[in-house]
Structure formats: structure tokens, C-alpha cells
XYZ file of C-alpha atoms in Angstrom:
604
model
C -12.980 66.437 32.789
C -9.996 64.200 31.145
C -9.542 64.819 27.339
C -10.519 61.664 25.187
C -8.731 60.643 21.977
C -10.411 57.364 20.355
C -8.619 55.255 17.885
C -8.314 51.940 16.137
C -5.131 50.237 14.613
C -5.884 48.847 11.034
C -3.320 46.745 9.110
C -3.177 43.803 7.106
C -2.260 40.804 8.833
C 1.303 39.938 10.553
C 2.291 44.234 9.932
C 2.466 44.503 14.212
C -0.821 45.776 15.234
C -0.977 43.484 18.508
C 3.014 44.050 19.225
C 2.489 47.943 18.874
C -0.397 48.017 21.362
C 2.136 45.889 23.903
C 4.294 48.696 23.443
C 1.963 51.074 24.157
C 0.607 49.535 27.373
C 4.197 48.835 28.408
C 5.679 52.792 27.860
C 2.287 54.322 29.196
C 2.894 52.034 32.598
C -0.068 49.966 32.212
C 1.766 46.965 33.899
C 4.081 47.287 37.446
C 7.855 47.236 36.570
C 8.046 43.712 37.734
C 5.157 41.903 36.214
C 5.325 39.628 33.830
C 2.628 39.851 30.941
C 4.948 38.048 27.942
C 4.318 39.016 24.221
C 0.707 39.757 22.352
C -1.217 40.977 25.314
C -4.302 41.594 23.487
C -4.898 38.311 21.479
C -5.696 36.414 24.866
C -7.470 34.004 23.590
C -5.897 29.970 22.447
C -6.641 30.295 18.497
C -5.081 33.693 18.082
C -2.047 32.942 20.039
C -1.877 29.926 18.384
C -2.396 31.375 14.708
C -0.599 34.500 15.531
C -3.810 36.618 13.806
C -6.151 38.957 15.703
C -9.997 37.432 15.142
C -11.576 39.083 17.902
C -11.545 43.386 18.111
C -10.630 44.253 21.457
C -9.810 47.390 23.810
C -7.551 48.753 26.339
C -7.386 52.425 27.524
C -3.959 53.968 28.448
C -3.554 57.501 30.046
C -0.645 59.294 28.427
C 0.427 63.527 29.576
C -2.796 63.850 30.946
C -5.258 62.153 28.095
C -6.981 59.320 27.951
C -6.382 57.292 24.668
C -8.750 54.577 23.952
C -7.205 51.917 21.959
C -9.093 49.161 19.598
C -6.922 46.721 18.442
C -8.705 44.822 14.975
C -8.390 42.104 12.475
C -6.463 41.987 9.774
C -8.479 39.220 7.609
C -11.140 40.260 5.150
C -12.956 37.942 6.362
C -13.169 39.106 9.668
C -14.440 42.421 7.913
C -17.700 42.472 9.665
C -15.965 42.769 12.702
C -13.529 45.732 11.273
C -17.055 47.966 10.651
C -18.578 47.920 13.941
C -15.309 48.861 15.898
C -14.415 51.929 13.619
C -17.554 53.364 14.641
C -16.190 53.786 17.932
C -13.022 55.749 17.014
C -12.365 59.219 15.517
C -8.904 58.088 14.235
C -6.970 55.087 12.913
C -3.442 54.457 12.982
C -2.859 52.409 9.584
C 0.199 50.270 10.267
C 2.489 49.458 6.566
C 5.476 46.453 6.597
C 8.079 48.830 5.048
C 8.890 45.610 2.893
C 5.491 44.468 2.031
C 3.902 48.144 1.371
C 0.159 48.354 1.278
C -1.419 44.895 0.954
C -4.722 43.924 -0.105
C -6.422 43.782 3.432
C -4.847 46.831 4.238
C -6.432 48.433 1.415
C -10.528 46.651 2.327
C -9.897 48.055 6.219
C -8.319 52.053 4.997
C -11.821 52.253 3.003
C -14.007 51.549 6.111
C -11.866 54.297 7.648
C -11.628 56.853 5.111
C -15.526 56.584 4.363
C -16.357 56.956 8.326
C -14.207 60.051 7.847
C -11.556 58.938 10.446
C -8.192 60.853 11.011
C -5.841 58.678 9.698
C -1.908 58.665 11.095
C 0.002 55.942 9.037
C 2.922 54.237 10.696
C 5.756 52.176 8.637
C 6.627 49.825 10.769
C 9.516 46.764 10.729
C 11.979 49.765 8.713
C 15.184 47.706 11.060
C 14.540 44.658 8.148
C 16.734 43.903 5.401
C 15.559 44.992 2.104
C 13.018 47.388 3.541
C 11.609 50.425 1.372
C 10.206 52.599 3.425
C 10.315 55.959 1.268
C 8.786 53.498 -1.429
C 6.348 52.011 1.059
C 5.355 55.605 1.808
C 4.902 56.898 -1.606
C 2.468 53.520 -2.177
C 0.373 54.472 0.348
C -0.105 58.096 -0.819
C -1.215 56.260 -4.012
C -3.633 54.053 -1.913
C -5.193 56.908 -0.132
C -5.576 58.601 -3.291
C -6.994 55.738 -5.477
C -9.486 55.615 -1.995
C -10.721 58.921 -3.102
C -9.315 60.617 0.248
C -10.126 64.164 0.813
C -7.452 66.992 0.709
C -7.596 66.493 4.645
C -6.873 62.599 4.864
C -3.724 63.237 1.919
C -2.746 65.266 3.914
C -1.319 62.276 6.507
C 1.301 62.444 9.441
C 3.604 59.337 9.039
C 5.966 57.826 11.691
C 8.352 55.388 10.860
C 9.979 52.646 13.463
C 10.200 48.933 14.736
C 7.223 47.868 17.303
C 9.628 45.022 17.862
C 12.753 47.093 18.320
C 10.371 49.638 20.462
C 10.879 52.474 18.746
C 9.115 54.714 16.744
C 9.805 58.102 15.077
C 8.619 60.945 12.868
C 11.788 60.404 10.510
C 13.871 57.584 10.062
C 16.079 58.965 12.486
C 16.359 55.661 15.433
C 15.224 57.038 19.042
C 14.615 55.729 22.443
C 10.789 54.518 22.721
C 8.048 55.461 20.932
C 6.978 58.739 22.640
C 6.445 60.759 19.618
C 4.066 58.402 18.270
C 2.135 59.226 21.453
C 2.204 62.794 21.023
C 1.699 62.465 17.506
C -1.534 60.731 18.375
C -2.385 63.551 20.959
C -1.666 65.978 18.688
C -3.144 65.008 15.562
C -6.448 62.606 16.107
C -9.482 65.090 17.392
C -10.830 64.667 20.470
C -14.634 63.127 20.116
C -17.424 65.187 19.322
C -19.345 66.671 22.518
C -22.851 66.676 21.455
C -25.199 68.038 23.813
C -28.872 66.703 24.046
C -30.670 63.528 24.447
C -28.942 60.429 25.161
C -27.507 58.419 22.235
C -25.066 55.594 22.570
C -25.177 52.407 19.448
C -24.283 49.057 20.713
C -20.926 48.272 18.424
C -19.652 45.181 20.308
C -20.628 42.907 23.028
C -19.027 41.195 25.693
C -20.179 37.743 27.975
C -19.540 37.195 31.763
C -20.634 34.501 33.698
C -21.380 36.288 36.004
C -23.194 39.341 34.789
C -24.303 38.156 31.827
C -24.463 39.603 28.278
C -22.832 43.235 28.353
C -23.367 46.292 25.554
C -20.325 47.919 24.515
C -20.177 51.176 22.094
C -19.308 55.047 22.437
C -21.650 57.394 24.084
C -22.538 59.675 20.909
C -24.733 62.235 22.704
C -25.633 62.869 25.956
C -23.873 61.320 29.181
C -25.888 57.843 30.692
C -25.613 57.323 33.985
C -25.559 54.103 36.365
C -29.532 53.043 37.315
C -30.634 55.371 34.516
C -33.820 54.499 32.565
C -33.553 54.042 28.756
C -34.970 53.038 25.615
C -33.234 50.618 23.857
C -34.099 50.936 20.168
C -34.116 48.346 17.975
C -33.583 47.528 13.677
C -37.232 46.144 13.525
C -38.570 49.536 15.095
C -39.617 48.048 18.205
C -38.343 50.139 21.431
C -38.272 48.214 25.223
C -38.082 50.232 28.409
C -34.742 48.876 30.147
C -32.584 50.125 33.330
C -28.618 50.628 33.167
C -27.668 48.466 36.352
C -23.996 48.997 36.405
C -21.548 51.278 33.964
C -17.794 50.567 33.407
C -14.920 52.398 31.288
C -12.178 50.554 30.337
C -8.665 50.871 32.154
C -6.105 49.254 30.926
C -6.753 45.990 30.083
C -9.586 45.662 32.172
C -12.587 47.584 33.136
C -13.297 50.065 36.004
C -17.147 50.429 37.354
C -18.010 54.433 37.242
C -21.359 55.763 38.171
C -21.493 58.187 34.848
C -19.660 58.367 31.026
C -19.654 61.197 29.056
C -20.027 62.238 25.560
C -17.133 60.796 23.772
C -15.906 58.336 25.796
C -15.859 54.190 25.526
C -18.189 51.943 27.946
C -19.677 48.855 28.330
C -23.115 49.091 30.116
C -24.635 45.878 32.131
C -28.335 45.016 33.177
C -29.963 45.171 29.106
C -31.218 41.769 28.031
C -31.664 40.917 24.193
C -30.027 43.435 22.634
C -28.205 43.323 19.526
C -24.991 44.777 17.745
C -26.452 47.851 16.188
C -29.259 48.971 18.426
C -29.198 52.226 20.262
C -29.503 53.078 23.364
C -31.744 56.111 23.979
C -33.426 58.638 26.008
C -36.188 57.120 27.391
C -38.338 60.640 27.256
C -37.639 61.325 23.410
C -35.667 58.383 22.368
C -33.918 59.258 18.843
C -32.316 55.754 17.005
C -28.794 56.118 15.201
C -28.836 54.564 11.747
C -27.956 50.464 11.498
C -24.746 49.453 10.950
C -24.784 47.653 7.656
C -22.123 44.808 7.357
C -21.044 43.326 4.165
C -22.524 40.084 2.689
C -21.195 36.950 3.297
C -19.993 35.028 0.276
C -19.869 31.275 1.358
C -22.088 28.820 2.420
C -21.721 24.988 4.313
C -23.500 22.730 5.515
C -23.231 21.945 9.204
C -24.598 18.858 10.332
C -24.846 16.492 13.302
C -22.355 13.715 13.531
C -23.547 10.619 12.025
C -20.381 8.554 11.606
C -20.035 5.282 13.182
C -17.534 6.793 15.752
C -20.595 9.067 16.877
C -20.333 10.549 20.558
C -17.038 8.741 21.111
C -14.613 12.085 21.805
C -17.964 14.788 22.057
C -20.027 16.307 24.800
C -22.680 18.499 22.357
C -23.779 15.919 19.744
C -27.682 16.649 19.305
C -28.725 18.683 16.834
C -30.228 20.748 19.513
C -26.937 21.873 20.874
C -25.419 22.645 17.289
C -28.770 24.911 16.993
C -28.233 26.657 20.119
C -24.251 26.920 19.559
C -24.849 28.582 15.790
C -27.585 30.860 16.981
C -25.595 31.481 19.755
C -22.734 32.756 17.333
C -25.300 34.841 14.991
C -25.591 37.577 18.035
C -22.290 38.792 17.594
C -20.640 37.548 14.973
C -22.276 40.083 12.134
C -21.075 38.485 9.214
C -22.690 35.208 9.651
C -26.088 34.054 9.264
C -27.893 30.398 9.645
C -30.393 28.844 7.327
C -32.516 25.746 8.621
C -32.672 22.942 5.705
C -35.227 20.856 4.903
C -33.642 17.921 7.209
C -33.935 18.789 11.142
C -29.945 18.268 12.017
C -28.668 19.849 9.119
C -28.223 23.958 8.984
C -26.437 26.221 6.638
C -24.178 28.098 7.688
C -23.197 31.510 5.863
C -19.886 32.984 5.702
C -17.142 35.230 4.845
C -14.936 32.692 3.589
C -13.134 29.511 4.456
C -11.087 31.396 7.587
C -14.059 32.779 8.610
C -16.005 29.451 8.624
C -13.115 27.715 9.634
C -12.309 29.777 13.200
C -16.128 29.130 14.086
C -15.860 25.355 13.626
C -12.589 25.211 15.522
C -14.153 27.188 18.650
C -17.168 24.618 18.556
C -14.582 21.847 18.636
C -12.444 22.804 21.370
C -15.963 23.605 23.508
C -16.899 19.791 22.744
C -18.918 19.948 19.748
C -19.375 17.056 17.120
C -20.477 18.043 14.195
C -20.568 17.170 10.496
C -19.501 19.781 7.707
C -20.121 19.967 3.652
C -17.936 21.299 1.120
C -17.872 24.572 0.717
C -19.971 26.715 -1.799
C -19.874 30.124 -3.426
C -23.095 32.007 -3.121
C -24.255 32.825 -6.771
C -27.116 35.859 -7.467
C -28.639 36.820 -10.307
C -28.017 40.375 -11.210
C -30.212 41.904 -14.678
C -31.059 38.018 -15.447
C -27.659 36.915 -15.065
C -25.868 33.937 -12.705
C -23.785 36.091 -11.055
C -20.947 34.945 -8.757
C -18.235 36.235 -5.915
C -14.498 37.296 -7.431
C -11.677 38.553 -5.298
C -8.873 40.034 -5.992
C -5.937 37.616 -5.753
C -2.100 39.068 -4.402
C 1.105 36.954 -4.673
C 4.166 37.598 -3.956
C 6.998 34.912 -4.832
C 10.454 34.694 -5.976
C 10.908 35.438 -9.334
C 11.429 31.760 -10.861
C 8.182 30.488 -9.439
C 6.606 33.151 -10.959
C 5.369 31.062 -14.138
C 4.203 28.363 -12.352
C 1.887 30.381 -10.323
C 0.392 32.471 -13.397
C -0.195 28.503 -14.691
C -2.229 28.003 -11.617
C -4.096 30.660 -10.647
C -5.556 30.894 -15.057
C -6.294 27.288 -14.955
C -8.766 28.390 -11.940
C -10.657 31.159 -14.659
C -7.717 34.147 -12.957
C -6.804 36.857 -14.566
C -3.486 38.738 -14.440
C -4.101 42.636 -13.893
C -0.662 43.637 -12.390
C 2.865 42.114 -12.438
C 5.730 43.986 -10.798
C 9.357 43.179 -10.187
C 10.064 44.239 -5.478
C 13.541 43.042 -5.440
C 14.311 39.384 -5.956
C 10.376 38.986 -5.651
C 7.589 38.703 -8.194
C 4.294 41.401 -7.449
C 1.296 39.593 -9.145
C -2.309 40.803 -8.717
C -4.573 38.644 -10.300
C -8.914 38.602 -10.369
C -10.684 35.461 -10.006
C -13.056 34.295 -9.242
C -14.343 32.799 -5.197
C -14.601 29.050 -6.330
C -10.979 29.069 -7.712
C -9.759 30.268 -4.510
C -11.001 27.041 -2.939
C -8.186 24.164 -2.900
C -5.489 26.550 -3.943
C -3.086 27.757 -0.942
C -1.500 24.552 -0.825
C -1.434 23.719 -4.662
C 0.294 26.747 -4.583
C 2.760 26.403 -1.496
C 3.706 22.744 -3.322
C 4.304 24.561 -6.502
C 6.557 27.100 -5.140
C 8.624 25.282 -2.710
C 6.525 26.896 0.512
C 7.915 30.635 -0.768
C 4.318 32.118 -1.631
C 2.567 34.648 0.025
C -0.625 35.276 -1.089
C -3.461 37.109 0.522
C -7.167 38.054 -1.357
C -10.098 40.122 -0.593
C -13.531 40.280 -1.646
C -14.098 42.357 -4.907
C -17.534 42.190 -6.643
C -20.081 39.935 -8.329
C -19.848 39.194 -11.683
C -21.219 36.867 -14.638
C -20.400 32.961 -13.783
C -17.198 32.080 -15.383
C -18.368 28.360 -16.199
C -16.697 24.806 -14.607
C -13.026 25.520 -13.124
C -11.128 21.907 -12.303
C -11.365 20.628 -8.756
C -8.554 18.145 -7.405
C -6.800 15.885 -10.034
C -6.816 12.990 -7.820
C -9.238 10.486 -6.730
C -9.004 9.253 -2.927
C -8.716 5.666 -0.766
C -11.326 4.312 0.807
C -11.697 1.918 3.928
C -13.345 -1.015 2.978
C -13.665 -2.238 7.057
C -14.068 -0.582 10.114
C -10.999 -1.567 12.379
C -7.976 -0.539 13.125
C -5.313 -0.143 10.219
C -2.276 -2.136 10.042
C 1.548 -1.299 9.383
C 1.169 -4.358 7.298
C -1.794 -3.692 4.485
C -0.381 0.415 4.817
C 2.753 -0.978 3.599
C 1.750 -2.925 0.498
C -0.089 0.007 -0.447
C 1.765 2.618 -0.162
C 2.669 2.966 -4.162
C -1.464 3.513 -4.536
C -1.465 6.903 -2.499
C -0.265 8.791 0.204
C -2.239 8.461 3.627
C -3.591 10.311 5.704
C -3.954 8.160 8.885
C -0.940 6.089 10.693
C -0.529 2.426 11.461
C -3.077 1.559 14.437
C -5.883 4.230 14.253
C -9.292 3.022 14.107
C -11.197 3.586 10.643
C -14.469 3.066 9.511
C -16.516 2.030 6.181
C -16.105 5.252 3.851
C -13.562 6.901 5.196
C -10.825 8.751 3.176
C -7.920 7.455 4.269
C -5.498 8.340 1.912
C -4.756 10.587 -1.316
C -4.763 8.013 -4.599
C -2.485 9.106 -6.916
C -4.984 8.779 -10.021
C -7.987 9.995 -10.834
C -11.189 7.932 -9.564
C -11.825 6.723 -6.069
C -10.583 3.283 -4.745
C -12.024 1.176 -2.162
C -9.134 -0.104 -0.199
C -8.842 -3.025 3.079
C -5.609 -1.454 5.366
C -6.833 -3.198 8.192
C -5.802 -6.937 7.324
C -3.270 -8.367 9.803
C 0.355 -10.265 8.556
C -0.745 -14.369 8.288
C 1.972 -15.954 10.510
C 4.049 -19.022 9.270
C 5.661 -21.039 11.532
C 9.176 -20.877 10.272
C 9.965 -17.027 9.558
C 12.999 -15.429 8.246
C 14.456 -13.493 10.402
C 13.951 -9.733 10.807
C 11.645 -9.998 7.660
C 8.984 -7.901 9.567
C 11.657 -4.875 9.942
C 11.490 -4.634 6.075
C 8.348 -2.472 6.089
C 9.383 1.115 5.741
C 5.934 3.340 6.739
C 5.978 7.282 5.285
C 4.887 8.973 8.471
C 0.820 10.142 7.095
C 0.481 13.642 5.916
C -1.070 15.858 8.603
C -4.042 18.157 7.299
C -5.274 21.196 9.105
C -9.448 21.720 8.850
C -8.617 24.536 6.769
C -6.898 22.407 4.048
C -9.369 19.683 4.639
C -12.263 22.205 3.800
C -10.246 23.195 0.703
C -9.577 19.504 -0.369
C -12.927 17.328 0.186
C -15.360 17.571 -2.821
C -18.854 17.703 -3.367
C -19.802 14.113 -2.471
C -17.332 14.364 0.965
C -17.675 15.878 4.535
C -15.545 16.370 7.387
C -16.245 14.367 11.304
C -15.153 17.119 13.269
C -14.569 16.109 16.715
C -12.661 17.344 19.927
C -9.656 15.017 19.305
C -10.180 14.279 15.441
C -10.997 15.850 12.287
C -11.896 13.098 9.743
C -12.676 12.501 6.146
C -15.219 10.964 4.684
C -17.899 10.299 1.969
C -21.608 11.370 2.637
C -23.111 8.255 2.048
C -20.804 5.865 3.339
C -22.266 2.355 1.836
C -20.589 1.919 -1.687
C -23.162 0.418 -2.827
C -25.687 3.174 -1.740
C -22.991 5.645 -3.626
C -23.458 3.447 -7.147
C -27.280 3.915 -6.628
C -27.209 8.101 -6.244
C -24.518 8.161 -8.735
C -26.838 6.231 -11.136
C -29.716 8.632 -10.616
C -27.931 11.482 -10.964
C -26.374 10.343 -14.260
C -30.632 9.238 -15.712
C -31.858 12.366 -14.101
C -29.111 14.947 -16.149
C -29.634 12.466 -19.574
């Protein structure tokens, strides 16, 4: 029988996890000398390549001297964390990958936790040490500190580290340069135990799940006791108690990148198992004699709620193929099986769900997948999910890293208090400013790009979930009111022109607009109903070239992100395939003066 050594790469995000598993699959000969499988193997699918982060966990399996080395790539985001738990379970070490700039960052920190309190072997790897002003001996002694301030055991201080550039290919147990990064590979032989062979009963949790066409939904997890075997019958056990009497109709381990069918897996060893219909993450699967259930994985909480809704603009079904609330149903429920971290509400209206989160990314990655499948939907601002704890409104804070050059520094202590922050660290790394601030969720919301504006684009800031704690009271939205289309037609060069000095826009000469739209940023406070659509009256004697004077600022672009972080409590997003869209809720102004009324008699 081949020897088995399980592990998962943890790091925060952009520290090289995908480009050291490329290296890996490349030295190990996963690929034939001449084929060409260009960078970031793993993150295969559009979004990740696009936004150069891992969202989805996913494995490969590489035979090195002999041994066969399961690898699970992860996320790096926090708020991907409820993907982080469920793969760990499948490992029995983790390499924890450090920028020797950077050092330890907060993400880095929320994943090593998971790790250390699975007990995990961990092997930490300094990676990126060929950049200028690296630090690695500083990096390292920061990471001692982390594991430490984890509450590590003697065992887990106790830490091989290898230093090197995934980039570069190399990688090293000194800082000594050397050809490839073979003695990571032994180091991982060598110092990760092989799984646990536990004889009895079969036991095997479902940790991940994959879809094919064409055979349907398939189980993934590590076989914890026991060996299955192809056509075997089992009991699949699941959270509510209930156990169902299923058959195993085909078994694969994975190879490479892919997966090879086998008629039996062992203790220890990765495999996804087809034929078992409505499962979920979490369940085990047992021996159907004297079945025996491993306990649930619990995930986190989410922190964030929107509202999803059907699309009910004017523009309605123009660009989408799923526009019932039927289909948005199906899609989010659809999502719930194995996305852990997220969990829909029905509301009192029958097209309107809410839709709980992790946080804006989080939220943000699942609206973007329902777009590019040909979804229209309508979403809400974004809200914190408050609980009361001993009688008190409670609500999310997160601890808050920035790191920027040392004259923005004031400006982005300025900001982040405003929002109800407050400073807990400030340390001088080189010509750049170490802050680490607490604050809470809702001042989070709207401030990435206050914050790149304020610094001249040189901020890098990255936050993670900390605790609940009392409600710090109102924290100031956005300063400015918006524009708003008076007409729905298409917008001319002309009307943009003569009011450009009221705002900047957000949509170009020629698009089509509608009544209630945001079309542009106003630069006071207060909203401003706006015609852009009216057309240049012709004279009959013109002067010539007059028309060239018009001098258009090309509009500012949004991403949904930042339009999730800008829109306010009265404003939703159109998302569609080819557009994403601001607008008020109630679109009428006249309607708006009504509910505005109300609400003003109702609160007197």
C-alpha cells in the first residue's frame, strides 16, 4: 500500500498559495515536458483568474519518492472562512505560507487558528525572500509570536520553516538559493504524519462537494475509518438524526488534477464517491450494519445580510435569461448546499429573499456568478446583523489592518475614528506605517475607496471578523447626495455637458436611462433630480465648430463591490448580465416625498 501524507496550504491572500502548488505539480511531473498549462493551475475558474484570489478550495494529488501527497489548495479571504473549516478536516498538516515583507497578516492569523485547533502539523514557508526590502528573519520571529499568542502546543512551536521564491522556483531550509524546491518536498515527507489508520466500521464525513453533468452531485471527504468500496452499501447519516440506506456506485481518488475511478480507498486517503443523492456538507457516511456519525462541522456565523430581489426596473428582461422569482429561489437554494456560510430567509413579499453573508466579498462573488449565468436580480444595501447579548444591542467588529506610507498615515487614523475605530497598534516596517485598528462591521462599509482616494491608491488594508460587542451608535454614511434621471431615454453629450459642475457621472453620453436612476455623484449633500437626456435645439445659422466646445469627463467606472459599499438605505442595485445599475427603490419622486413623509410623522 502507497504511504499518504494529507495537507492544505493556508495563507492570507496574494502570499503564493496557487503559484506554489504550480510548482509542485510542475517538479513532481504532473504535466508532459511539452504541455502547456500557463500560470495558476488551480484557480480554473473566470472570477478567480480574473481577481487573482482563490474562492473555491480545491485538490490535486502528486506522487513524490514513492508517497502520495494530497494537496488542498484554500482561500485566503475571511470571508471565505466557511470554506477554510471544512477542507482542514481533510488534512493532517498545513503548510502556512508568510510574504517575507508583509509578515503574518490578519487572514493569515483567522486560517493558522482553524489549523492549530484541528491539531494539524504545521510547516511554515516564507515565501517572496528574492523582494526588495524583505525581512525574513523578522517575518520568522512574527510568526513564532503568532503561533504563540494562538496558544500552540510545545509540538506546533516547535515548527520546521523553509524559506524561498514560488515565483523564482525555489525553495530551501535556509536562505541559502538552490535549484527547485525539492527539500520542501522532503520536508513535507518527512515532517507531516501520515493519516491515522483506524481499523473498524466505516466512517468517511462529507467535507466538500463537487457537480457533473453528467453524474450528478458527487461527495468528497477523507475516509476516517474503515476502507469503502465501489457498489458497497452504506448509511448515510445525517445532522437532523435521520439515516437513508444508499449504494456507492462509482469511487475515484484524485490524480493530479483530475480524478482516477478505483474500485476501493483506504483509511487515510482522499475520494470523492458518486451514486448518493441529497446529501449535505457534514454528513457521514457509515457502515450500514452499525453505522457510527462523526460530529457536525460547525461553521462560523455570517455577519451580513441583503436583500435580493427580482428585477423590477423598467429595463426588466432586456439583457437576462432567469428573471422570475422562481429561478432566483432555485439559484440561492441552489447555493445554500455548499456554500456553508450562507443562509436564505424568505420575506414577507414573494420575490424578495434575504440573503446572509460573510461580508461584502462574500456576497459580492455570489451575485457576480448569478450574473454571468444570466440572472437579473435586484439587491439592497447591505446590513450588519445586530444580537442582543445579556439585554444588550450587540453588533459585528473586526479587526481593521493598514499598511500605508508613512505621510498618509494621519489621514487614515482621521478616517477609520470618524467610522467609531479604534487604534490598538501603530508600528513603523520601513518607509511604511503598521496600523491595527477595531471597529466596528458598519464602518467597514463604504470605506476601501474613501480610503484608496485619501491615500493616493497606496493602502493596503485587509480585516477579519473579531467579536460582538455593544452598538457603538450612528457612524456617517456618504457626504454626498446623488443625480437623478428625471426621463427615461437616452442621455445626451449635450445636457451631460452643462452639468457637469453639479456632479460627476456615472453613465456616458448615449446610454439609455430610466426615471430614478442614479446617474451621477452630486457634489453636495441632498439628492437632485436631473433631465441629461434633452437634445441641442438647432438654429439655422450656427457658428462654426461650436458643437466641438463640449469637453465630456469620460464617467467613473464602479465595480458591484464599490457599488454595494456606496448605495444607501433608500437605493438598490439592477444587476444584469451586461449592466450593473443604480437606482432608488421607489422610483416615482413623488411616491419617495410620500414614504419620506410617513416616516418623518411615524418617528415624531
Amino acid at each position: 500500500m502507497m504511504e499518504i501524507r494529507n495537507i492544505a496550504i493556508i495563507a492570507h491572500v496574494d502570499h503564493g498559495k496557487t503559484t506554489l502548488v504550480d510548482k509542485i505539480l510542475h517538479t513532481t511531473k504532473v504535466f508532459r515536458e511539452n504541455q502547456d498549462t500557463g500560470d495558476l493551475i488551480m484557480d480554473n475558474n473566470d472570477l478567480e483568474r480574473e481577481r487573482g484570489i482563490t474562492i473555491f478550495s480545491k485538490n490535486a494529488s502528486v506522487t513524490y519518492k514513492g508517497v502520495k501527497i494530497n494537496v488542498i489548495d484554500t482561500p485566503g479571504h475571511s470571508d471565505f472562512g466557511g470554506e477554510v473549516e471544512r477542507v482542514l478536516k481533510m488534512a493532517d498538516g498545513v503548510l502556512l505560507l508568510v510574504d517575507a515583507f508583509e509578515g503574518p497578516m490578519p487572514q493569515t492569523r483567522f486560517v493558522l487558528q482553524k489549523a492549530l485547533h484541528l491539531n494539524l502539523k504545521p510547516i511554515v514557508i516564507i515565501n517572496k525572500v528574492d523582494k526588495p526590502n524583505c525581512r525574513p528573519d523578522e517575518v520568522h520571529d512574527a510568526v513564532f509570536e503568532l503561533f504563540f499568542n494562538l496558544d500552540a502546543t510545545e509540538e506546533q512551536l516547535d515548527f520546521p520553516t523553509f524559506y524561498g521564491s514560488g515565483k523564482n522556483g525555489w525553495f530551501n531550509n535556509s536562505l541559502t538559493q538552490c535549484e527547485d524546491i525539492t527539500p520542501l518536498l522532503d520536508g513535507i515527507i518527512k515532517y507531516v504524519p501520515p493519516p491515522t489508520i483506524n481499523e473498524g466500521a466505516l466512517q468517511m464525513q462529507i467535507t466538500s462537494l463537487d457537480y457533473s453533468s453528467f453524474l450528478g452531485r458527487i461527495a468528497i471527504g477523507k475516509v476516517a475509518r474503515g476502507v469503502i468500496n465501489e457498489g458497497q452499501n452504506i448509511a448515510l447519516m445525517q445532522a437532523d438524526g435521520s439515516i437513508k440506506r444508499m449504494k456507492v456506485r462509482e469511487l475515484y481518488v484524485f490524480e493530479g488534477m483530475g480524478k482516477r475511478k478505483v474500485t476501493e480507498v483506504v483509511c487515510g486517503d482522499l475520494c470523492a464517491v458518486v451514486g448518493l443523492d441529497e446529501f449535505n456538507i457534514g454528513d457521514t457516511i457509515a457502515d450500514l450494519e452499525n453505522p457510527e456519525a462523526l460530529p457536525v462541522i460547525s461553521v462560523d456565523e455570517p455577519t451580513m445580510s441583503m436583500l435580493f430581489s427580482i428585477n423590477n426596473s423598467p429595463f426588466f428582461g432586456k439583457d437576462g435569461k432567469f428573471v422570475t422569482s422562481r429561478h432566483l429561489r432555485d439559484r440561492l437554494m441552489k447555493e445554500t448546499e455548499k456554500n456553508l456560510a450562507l443562509r436564505v430567509e424568505d420575506t414577507d413579499e414573494a420575490d424578495s429573499f434575504l440573503v446572509y453573508g460573510r461580508g461584502i466579498l462574500h456576497l459580492g462573488i455570489l451575485i457576480e456568478t448569478m450574473r454571468r449565468e444570466g440572472y437579473e436580480l435586484t439587491v439592497g444595501q447591505p446590513q450588519v446583523l445586530v444580537k442582543t447579548i445579556d439585554g444588550k444591542k450587540c453588533e459585528p467588529y473586526e479587526i481593521l489592518v493598514v499598511d500605508v506610507p508613512s505621510e498618509f498615515s494621519g489621514r487614515v487614523i482621521d478616517l477609520v475614528t470618524q467610522r467609531k475605530g479604534e487604534m490598538h497598534i501603530m508600528e513603523s516596517k520601513g518607509e511604511m506605517q503598521h496600523l491595527e485598528f477595531e471597529i466596528p462591521s458598519r464602518g467597514l462599509i463604504g470605506l476601501r475607496s474613501n480610503m484608496l482616494t485619501n491615500t493616493a491608491g497606496e493602502a493596503v488594508m485587509a480585516h477579519r471578523f473579531n467579536e460582538y460587542k455593544p452598538w457603538k451608535g450612528p457612524i456617517p454614511g456618504r457626504n454626498n447626495g446623488v443625480l437623478i434621471s428625471k426621463n427615461q431615454e437616452r442621455t445626451t453629450g449635450y445636457s451631460i455637458d452643462k452639468l457637469q459642475d453639479r456632479g460627476t457621472f456615472f453613465v456616458d453620453p448615449g446610454e439609455e436611462v430610466y426615471v430614478g436612476q442614479i446617474i451621477a455623484e452630486h457634489i453636495k449633500p441632498g439628492d437632485l433630480i436631473v433631465n441629461a437626456t434633452e437634445p441641442k435645439k438647432l438654429t439655422n445659422h450656427r457658428a462654426s465648430g461650436s458643437d466641438d466646445a463640449s469637453r465630456i469627463a469620460p464617467k467613473t467606472l464602479m465595480t458591484l463591490e464599490e457599488c454595494m459599499e456606496y448605495i444607501q438605505q433608500d437605493e438598490c442595485i439592477e444587476v444584469t448580465p451586461k449592466n450593473i445599475r443604480m437606482r432608488k427603490v421607489i422610483l416615482n419622486e413623488d411616491d419617495r416625498k410620500k414614504v419620506s413623509k410617513s416616516m418623518k410623522s411615524e418617528m415624531v
